[in-house]
mmCIF file of C-alpha atoms in Angstrom:
data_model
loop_
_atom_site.group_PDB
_atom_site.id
_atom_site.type_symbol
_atom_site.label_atom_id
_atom_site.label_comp_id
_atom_site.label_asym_id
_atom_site.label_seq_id
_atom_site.Cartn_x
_atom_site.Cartn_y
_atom_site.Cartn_z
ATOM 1 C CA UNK C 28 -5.627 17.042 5.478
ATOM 2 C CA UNK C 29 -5.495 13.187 6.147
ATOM 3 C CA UNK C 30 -8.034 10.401 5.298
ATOM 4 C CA UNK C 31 -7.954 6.991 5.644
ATOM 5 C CA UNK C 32 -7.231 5.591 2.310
ATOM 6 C CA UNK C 33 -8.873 2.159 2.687
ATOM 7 C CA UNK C 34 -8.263 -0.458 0.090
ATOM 8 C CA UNK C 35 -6.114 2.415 -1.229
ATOM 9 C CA UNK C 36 -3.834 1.143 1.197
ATOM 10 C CA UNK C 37 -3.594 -2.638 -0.076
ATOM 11 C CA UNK C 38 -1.265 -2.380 -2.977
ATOM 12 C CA UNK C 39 1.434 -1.258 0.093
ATOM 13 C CA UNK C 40 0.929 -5.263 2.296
ATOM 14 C CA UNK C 41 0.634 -7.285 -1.227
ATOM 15 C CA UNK C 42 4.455 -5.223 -2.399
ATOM 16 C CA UNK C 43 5.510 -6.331 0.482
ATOM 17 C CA UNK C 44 4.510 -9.743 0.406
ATOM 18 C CA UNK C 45 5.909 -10.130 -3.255
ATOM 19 C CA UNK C 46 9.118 -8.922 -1.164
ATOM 20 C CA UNK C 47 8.738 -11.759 1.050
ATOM 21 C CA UNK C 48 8.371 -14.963 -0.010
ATOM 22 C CA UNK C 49 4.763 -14.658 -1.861
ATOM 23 C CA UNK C 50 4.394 -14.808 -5.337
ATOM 24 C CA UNK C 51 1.465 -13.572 -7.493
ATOM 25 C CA UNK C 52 0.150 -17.018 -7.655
ATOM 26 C CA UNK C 53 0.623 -17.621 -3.880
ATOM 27 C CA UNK C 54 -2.587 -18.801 -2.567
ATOM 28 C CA UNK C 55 -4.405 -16.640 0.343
ATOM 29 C CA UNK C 56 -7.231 -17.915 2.409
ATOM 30 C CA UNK C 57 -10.959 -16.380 1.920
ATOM 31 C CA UNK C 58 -12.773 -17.984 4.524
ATOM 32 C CA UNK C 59 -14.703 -16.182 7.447
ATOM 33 C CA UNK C 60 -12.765 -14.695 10.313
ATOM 34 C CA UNK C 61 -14.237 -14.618 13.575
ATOM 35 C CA UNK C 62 -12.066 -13.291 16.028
ATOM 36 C CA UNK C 63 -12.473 -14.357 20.289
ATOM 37 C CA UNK C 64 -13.379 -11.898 22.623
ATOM 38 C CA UNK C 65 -14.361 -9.286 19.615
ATOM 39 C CA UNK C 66 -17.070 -8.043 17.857
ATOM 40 C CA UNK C 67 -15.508 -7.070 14.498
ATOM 41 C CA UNK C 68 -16.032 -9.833 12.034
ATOM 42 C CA UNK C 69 -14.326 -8.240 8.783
ATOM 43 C CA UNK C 70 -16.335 -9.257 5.677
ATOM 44 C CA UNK C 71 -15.784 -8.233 2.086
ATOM 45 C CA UNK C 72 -19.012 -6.411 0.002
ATOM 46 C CA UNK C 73 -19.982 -9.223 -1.569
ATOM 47 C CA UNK C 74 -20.361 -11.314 1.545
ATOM 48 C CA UNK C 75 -19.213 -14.273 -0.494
ATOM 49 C CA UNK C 76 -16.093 -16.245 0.264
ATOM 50 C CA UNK C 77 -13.818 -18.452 -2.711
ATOM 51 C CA UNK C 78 -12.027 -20.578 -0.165
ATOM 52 C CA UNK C 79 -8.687 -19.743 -1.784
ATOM 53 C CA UNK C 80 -7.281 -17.017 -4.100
ATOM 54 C CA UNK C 81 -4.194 -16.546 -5.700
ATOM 55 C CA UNK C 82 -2.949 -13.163 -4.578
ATOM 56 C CA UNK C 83 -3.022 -11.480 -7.624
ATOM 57 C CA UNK C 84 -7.166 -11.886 -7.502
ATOM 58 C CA UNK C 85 -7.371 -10.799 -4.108
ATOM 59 C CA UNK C 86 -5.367 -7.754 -4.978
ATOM 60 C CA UNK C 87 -7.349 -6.968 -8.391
ATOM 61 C CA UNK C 88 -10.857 -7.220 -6.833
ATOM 62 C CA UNK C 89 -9.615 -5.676 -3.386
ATOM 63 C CA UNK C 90 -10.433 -8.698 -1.486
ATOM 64 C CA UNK C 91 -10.700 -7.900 2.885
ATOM 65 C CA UNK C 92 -10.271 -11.344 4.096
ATOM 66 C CA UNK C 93 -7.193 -12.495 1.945
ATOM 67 C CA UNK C 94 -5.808 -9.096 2.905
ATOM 68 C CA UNK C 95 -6.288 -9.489 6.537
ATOM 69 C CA UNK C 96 -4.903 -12.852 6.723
ATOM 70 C CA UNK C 97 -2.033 -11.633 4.729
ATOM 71 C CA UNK C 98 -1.698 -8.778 7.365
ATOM 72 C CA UNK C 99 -1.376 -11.517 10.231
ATOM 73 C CA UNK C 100 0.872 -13.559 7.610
ATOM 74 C CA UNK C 101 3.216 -10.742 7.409
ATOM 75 C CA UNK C 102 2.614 -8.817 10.888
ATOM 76 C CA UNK C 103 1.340 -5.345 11.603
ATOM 77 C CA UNK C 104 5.315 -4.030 12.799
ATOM 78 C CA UNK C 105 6.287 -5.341 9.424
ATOM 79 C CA UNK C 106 3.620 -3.552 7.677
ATOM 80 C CA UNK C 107 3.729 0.170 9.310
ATOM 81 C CA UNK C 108 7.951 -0.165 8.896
ATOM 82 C CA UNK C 109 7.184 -0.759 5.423
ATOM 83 C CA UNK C 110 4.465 1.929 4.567
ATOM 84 C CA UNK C 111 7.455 4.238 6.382
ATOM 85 C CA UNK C 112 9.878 3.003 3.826
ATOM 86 C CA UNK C 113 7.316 3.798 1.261
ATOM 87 C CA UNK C 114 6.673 7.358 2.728
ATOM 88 C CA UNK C 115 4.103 7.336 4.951
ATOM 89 C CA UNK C 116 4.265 9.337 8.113
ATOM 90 C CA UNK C 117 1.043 8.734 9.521
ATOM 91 C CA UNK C 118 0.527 7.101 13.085
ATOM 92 C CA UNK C 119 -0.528 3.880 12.265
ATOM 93 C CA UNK C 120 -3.276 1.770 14.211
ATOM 94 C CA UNK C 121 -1.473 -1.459 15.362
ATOM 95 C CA UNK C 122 -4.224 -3.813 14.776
ATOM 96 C CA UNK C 123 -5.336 -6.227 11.843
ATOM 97 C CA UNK C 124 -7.486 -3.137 10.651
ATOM 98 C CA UNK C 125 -4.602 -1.359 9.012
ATOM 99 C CA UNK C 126 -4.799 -4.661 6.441
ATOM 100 C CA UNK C 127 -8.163 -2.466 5.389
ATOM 101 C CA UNK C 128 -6.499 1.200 5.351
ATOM 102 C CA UNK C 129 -7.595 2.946 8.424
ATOM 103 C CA UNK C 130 -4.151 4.774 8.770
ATOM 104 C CA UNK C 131 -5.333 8.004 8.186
ATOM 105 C CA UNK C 132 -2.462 9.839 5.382
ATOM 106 C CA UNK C 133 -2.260 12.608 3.010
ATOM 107 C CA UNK C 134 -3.137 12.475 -0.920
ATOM 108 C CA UNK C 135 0.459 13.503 -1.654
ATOM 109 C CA UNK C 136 2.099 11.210 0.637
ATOM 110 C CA UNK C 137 -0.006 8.218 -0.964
ATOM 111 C CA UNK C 138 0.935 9.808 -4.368
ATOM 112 C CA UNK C 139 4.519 9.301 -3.526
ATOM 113 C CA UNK C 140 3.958 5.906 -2.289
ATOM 114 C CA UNK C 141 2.361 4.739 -5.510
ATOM 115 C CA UNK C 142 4.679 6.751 -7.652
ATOM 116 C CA UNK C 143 7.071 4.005 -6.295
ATOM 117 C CA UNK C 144 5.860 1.379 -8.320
ATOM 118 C CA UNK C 145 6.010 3.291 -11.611
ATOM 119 C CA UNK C 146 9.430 4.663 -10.800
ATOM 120 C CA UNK C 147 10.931 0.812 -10.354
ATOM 121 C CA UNK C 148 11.179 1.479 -6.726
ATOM 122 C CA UNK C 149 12.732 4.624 -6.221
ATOM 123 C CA UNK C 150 11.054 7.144 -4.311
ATOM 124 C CA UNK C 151 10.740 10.426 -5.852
ATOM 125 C CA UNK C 152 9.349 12.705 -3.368
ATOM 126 C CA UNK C 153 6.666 15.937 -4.762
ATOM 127 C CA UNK C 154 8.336 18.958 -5.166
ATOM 128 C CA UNK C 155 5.923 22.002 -5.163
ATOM 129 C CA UNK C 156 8.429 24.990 -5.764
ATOM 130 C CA UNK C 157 11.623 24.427 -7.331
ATOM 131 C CA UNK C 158 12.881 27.561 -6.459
ATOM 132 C CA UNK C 159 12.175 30.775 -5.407
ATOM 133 C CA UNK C 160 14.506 33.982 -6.648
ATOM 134 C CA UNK C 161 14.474 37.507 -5.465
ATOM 135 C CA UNK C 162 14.175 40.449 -7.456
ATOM 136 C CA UNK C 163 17.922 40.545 -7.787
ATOM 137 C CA UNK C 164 17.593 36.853 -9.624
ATOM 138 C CA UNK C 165 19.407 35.560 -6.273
ATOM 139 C CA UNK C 166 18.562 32.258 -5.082
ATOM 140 C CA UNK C 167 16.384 32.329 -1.792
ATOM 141 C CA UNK C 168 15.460 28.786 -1.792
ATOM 142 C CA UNK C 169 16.213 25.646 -4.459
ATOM 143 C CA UNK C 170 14.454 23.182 -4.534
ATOM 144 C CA UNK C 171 15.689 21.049 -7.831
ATOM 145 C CA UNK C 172 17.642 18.916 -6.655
ATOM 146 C CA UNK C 173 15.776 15.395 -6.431
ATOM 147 C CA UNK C 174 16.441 12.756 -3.369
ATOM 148 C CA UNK C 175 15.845 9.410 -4.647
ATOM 149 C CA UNK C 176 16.083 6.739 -2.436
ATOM 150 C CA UNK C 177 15.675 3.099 -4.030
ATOM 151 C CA UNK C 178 13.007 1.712 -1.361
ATOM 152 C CA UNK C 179 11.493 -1.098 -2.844
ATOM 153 C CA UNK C 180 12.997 -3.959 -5.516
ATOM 154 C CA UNK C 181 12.466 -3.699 -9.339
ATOM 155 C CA UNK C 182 10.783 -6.472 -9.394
ATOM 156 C CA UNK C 183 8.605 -5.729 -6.681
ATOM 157 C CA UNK C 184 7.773 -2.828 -8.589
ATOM 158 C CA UNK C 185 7.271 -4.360 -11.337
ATOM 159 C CA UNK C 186 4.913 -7.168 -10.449
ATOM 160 C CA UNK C 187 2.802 -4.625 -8.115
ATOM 161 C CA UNK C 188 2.436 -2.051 -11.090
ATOM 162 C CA UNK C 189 1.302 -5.557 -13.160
ATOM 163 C CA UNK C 190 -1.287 -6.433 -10.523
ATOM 164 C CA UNK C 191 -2.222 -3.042 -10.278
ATOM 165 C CA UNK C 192 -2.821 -2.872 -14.393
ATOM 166 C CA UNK C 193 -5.148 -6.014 -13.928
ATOM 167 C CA UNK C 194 -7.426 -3.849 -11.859
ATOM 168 C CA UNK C 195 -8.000 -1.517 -14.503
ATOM 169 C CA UNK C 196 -8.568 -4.321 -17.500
ATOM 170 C CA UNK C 197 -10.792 -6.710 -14.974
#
């Protein structure tokens, strides 16, 4: 089944904008959005806005605004060719919303996806059977050997697994 993975999803725009240009320290805006001729006005839980954030905060306390302006920052084509890179087959809605995770994917996909960072940027896909042998012993399927495309920099991994550490100590 498929769910949207929300700020699940956030760790995937913030690798890529370490790919691009932005730095940990790189300051993002957290300031109200209000968008013409639209009713959504995006808003984080807190309902509070800093002004500016480095984004390595926004990332550790899963900040919408910062996100969504990084979204525009970056663009939406950029972003859904990247979560592709990363693994993720789901149709993706080509609006600022996808900043928030409203793709809707599958728990091993995403598991893959994140697996990236730990792996310094390879992807290493799930394998549920490695094989499968008939009563003979003869091979009817093999699955062992492992495809590991390098999809994302080292030190993009690197630096997102960091950020994504800081989550769990703050």
């Amino acid at each position: 089944s498929r769910r949207q993975p929300g700020s699940a999803f956030k760790p995937l725009i913030y690798s890529l904008a370490l790919d691009n240009t932005y730095t940990a320290a790189s300051m993002l805006k957290d300031r109200p959005l209000v968008f013409k001729n639209s009713e959504w006005k995006p808003k984080d839980f807190s309902k509070q806005y800093k002004g500016k954030l480095s984004l390595r905060y926004s990332l550790v306390h899963s900040k919408n605004i910062p996100t969504i302006n990084l979204t525009m920052a970056l663009g939406r084509k950029k972003i859904i060719e990247h979560a592709k890179i990363l693994g993720l087959t789901a149709n993706m809605p080509n609006d600022l919303t996808i900043g928030l995770g409203t793709a809707s994917v599958s728990l091993p996909e995403l598991i893959n996806t994140y697996s990236i960072f730990a792996n310094g940027g390879y992807l290493i896909k799930s394998i549920f059977i490695s094989k499968i042998l008939n009563k003979d012993n003869s091979i009817l399927e093999d699955n062992s050997e492992l495809s590991m495309p390098k999809v994302l920099s080292e030190d993009t991994a690197f630096l997102t697994t960091s950020i994504l550490r800081d989550v769990i100590k703050y």
